PDB file of C-alpha atoms in Angstrom:
ATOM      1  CA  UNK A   1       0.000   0.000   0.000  1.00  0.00           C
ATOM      2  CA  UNK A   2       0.761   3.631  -0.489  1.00  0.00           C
ATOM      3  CA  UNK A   3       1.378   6.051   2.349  1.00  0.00           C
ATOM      4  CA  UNK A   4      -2.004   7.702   1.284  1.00  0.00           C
ATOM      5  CA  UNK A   5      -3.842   4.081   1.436  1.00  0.00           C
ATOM      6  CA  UNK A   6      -2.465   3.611   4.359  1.00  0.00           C
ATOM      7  CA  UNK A   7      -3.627   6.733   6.265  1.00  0.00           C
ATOM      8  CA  UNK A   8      -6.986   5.810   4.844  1.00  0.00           C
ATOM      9  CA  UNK A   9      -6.902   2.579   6.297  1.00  0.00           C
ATOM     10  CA  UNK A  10      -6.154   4.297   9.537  1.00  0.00           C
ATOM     11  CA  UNK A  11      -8.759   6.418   9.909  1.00  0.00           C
ATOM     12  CA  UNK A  12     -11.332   4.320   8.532  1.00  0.00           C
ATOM     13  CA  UNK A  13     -10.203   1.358  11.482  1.00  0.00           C
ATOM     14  CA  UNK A  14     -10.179   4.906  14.103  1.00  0.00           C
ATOM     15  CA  UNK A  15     -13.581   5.584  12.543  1.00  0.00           C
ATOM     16  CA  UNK A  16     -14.863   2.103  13.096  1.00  0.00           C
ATOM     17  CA  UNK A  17     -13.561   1.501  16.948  1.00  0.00           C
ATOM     18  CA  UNK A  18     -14.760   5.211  17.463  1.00  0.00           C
ATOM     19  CA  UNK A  19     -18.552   4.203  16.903  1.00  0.00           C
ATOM     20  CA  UNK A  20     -17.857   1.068  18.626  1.00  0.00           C
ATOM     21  CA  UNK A  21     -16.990   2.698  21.473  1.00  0.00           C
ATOM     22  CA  UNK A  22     -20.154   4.956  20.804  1.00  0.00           C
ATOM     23  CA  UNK A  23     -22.219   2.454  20.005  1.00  0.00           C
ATOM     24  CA  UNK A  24     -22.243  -0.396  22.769  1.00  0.00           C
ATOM     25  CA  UNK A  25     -20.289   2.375  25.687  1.00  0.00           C
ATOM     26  CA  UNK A  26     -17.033   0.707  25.293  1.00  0.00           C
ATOM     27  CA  UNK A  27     -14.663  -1.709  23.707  1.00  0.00           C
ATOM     28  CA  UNK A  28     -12.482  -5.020  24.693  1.00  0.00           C
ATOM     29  CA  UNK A  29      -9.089  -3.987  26.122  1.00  0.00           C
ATOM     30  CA  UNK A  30      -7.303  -5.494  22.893  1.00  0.00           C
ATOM     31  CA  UNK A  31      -9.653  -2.895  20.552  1.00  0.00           C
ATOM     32  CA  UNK A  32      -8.298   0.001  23.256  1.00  0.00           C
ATOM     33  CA  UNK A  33      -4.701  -0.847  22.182  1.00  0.00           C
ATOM     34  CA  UNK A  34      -5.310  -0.818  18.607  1.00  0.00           C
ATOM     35  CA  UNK A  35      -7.379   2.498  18.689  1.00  0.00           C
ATOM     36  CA  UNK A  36      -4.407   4.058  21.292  1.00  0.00           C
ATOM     37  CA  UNK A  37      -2.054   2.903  18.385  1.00  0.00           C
ATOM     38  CA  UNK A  38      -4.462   4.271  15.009  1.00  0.00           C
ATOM     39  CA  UNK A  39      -4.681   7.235  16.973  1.00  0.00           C
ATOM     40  CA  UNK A  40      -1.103   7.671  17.074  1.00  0.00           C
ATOM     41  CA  UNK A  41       0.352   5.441  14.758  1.00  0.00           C
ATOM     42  CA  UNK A  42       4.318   5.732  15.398  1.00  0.00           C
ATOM     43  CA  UNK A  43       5.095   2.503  13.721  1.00  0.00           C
ATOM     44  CA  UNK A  44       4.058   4.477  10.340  1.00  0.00           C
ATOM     45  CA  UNK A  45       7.368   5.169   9.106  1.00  0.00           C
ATOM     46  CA  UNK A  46       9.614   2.684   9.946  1.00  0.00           C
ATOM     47  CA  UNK A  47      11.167   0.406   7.497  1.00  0.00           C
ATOM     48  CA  UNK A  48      10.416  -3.225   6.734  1.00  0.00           C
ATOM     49  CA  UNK A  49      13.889  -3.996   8.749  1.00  0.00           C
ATOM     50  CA  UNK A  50      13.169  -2.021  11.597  1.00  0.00           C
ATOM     51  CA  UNK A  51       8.830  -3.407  11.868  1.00  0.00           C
ATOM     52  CA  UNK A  52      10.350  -6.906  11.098  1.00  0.00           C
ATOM     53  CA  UNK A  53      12.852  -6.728  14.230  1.00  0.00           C
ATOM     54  CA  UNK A  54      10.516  -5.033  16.742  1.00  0.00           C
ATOM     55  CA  UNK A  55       8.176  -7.955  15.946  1.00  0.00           C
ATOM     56  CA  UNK A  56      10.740 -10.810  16.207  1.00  0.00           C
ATOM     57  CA  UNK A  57      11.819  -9.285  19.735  1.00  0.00           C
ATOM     58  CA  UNK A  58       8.505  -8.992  20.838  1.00  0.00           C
ATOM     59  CA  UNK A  59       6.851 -12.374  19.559  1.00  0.00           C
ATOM     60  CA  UNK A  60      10.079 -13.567  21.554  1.00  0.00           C
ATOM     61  CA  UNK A  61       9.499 -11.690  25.112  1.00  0.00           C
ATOM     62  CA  UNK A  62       6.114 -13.229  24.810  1.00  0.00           C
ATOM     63  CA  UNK A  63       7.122 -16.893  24.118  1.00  0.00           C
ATOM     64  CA  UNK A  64       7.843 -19.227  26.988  1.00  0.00           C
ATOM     65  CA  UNK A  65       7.766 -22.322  28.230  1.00  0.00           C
ATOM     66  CA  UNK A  66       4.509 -23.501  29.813  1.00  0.00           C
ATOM     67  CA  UNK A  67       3.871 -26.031  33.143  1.00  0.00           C
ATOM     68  CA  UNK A  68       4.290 -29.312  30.114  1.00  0.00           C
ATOM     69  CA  UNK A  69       7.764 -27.298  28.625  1.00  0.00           C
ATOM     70  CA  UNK A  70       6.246 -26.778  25.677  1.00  0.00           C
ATOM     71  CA  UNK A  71       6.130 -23.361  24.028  1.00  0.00           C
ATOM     72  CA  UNK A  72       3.317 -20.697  24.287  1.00  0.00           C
ATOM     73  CA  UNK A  73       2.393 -17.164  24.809  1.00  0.00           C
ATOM     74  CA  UNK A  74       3.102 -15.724  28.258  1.00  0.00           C
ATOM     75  CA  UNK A  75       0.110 -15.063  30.162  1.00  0.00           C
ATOM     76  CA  UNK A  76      -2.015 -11.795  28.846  1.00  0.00           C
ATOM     77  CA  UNK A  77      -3.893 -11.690  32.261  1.00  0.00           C
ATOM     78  CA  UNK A  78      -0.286 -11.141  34.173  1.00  0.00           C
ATOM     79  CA  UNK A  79       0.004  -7.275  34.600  1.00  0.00           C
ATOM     80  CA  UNK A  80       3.675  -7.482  34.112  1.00  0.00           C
ATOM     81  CA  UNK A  81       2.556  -8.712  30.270  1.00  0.00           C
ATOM     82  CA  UNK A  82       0.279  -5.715  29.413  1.00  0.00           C
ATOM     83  CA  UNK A  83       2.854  -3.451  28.014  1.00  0.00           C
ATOM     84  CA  UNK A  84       3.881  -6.367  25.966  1.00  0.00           C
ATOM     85  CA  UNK A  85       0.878  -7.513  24.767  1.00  0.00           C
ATOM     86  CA  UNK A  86      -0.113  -3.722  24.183  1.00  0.00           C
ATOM     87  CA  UNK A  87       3.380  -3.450  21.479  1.00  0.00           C
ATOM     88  CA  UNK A  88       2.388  -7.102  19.982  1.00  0.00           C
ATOM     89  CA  UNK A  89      -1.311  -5.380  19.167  1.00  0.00           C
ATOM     90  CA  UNK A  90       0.716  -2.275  17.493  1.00  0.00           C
ATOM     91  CA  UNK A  91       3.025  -4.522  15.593  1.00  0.00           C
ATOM     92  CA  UNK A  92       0.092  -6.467  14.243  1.00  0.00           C
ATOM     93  CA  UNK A  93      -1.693  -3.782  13.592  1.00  0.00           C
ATOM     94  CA  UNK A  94       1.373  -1.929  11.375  1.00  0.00           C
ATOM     95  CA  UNK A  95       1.764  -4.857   9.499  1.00  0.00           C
ATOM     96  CA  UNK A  96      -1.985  -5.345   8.618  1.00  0.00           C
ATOM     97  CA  UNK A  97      -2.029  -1.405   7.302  1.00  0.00           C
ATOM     98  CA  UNK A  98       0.744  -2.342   5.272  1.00  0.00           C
ATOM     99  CA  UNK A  99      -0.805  -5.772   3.975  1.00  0.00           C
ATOM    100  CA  UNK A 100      -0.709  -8.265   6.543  1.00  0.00           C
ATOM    101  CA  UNK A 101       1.879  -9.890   8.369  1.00  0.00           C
ATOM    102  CA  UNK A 102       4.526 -11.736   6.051  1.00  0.00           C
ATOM    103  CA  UNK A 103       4.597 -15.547   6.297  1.00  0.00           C
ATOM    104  CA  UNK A 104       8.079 -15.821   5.935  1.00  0.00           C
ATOM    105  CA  UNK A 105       8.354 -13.767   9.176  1.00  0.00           C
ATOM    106  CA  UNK A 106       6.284 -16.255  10.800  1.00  0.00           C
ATOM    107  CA  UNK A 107       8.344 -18.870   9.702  1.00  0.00           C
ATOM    108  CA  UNK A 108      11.314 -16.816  10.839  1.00  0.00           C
ATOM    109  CA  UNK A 109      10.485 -16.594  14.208  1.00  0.00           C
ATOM    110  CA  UNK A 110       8.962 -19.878  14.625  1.00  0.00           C
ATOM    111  CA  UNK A 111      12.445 -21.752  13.333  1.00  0.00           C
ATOM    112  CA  UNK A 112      14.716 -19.502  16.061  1.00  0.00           C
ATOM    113  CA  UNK A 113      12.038 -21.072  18.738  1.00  0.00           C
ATOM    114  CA  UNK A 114      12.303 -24.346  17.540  1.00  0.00           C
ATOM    115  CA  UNK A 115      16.007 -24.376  18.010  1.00  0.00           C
ATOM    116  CA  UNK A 116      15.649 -24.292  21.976  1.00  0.00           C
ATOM    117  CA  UNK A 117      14.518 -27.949  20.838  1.00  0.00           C
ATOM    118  CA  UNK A 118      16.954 -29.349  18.023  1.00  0.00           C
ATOM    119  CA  UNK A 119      19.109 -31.868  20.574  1.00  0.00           C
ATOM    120  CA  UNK A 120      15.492 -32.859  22.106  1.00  0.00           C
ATOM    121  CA  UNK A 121      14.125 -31.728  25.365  1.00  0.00           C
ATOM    122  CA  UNK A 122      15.964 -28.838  26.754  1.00  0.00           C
ATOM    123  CA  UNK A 123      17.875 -29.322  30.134  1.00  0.00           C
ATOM    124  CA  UNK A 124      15.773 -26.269  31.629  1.00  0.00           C
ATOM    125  CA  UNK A 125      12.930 -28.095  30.964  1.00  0.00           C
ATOM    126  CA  UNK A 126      14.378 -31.098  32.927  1.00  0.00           C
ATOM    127  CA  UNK A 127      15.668 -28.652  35.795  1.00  0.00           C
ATOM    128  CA  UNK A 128      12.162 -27.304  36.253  1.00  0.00           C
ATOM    129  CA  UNK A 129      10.055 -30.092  36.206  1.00  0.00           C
ATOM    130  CA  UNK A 130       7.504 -30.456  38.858  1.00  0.00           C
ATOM    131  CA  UNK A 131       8.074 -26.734  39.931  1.00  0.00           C
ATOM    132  CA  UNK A 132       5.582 -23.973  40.305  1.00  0.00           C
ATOM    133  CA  UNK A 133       7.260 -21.696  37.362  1.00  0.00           C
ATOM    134  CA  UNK A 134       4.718 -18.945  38.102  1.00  0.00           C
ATOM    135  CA  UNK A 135       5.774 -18.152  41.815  1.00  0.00           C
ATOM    136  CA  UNK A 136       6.937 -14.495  42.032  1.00  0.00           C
ATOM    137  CA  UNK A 137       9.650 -14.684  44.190  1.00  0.00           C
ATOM    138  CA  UNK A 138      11.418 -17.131  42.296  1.00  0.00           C
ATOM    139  CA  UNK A 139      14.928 -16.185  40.131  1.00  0.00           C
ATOM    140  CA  UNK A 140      16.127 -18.913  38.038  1.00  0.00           C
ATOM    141  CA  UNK A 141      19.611 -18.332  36.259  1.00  0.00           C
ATOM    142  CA  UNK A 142      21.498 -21.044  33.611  1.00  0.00           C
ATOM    143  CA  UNK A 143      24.498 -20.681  32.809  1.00  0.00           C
ATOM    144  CA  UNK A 144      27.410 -22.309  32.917  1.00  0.00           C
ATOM    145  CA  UNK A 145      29.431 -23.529  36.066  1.00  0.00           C
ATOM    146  CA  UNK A 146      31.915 -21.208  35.754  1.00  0.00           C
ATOM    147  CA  UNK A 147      29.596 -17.731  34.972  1.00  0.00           C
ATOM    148  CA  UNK A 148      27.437 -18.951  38.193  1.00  0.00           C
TER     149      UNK A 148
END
């Protein structure tokens, strides 16, 4: 798209969370974040390069290892997450004025996960089994024996 067809698309999406909001006297939090973003949409200019690193580091912060050690998105009900969650939503949301996200950068992000895997199941998934990962005054650190 164009820069013009791309403010379009902007304020036609403002428009239609606007009357939403209007409408039925307010939206879901995730329709907040994308109107905060339309509204002020400061992912407009940057390049492919720049929008396809932002989203890599994100879609990584919010990647981890769930109770079974398998991978999946960190918890959007955690407080800690919002912000997070709240960039993810503006990332998307670039990409889909510009298009739509590109599948290679799917793929892209997926194969660095998959990595964690490649000589089977990782030792940190070993280490923590049978813990409660979600208590908060835990700190776990791996490294090796001579870092520690």
């Amino acid at each position: 798209m164009d820069p013009a067809q791309i403010l379009d698309w902007y304020a036609h999406r403002t428009q239609e969370l606007k009357d939403d909001l209007r409408t039925k006297g307010g939206i879901p939090r995730h329709d907040s974040w994308r109107l905060n973003y339309y509204l002020s949409p400061y992912l407009l200019l940057e390049s492919y390069d720049e929008l396809r690193l932002r989203h890599l580091d994100l879609f990584y912060c919010l990647c981890g290892l769930n109770e079974d050690g398998k991978i999946s998105p960190d918890d959007i009900s955690r407080p800690e997450n919002e912000f997070l969650w709240e960039s993810w939503t503006h990332v998307v949301e670039a990409w889909n004025s510009r298009g739509g996200l590109p599948g290679e950068l799917v793929e892209e992000g997926r194969q660095n996960v998959l990595r964690y895997f490649e000589n089977g199941e990782p030792r940190g998934v070993a280490a923590l089994a049978g813990m409660n990962r979600r208590s908060s005054n835990t700190i776990v650190k791996f490294s090796r024996v001579e870092f520690l």
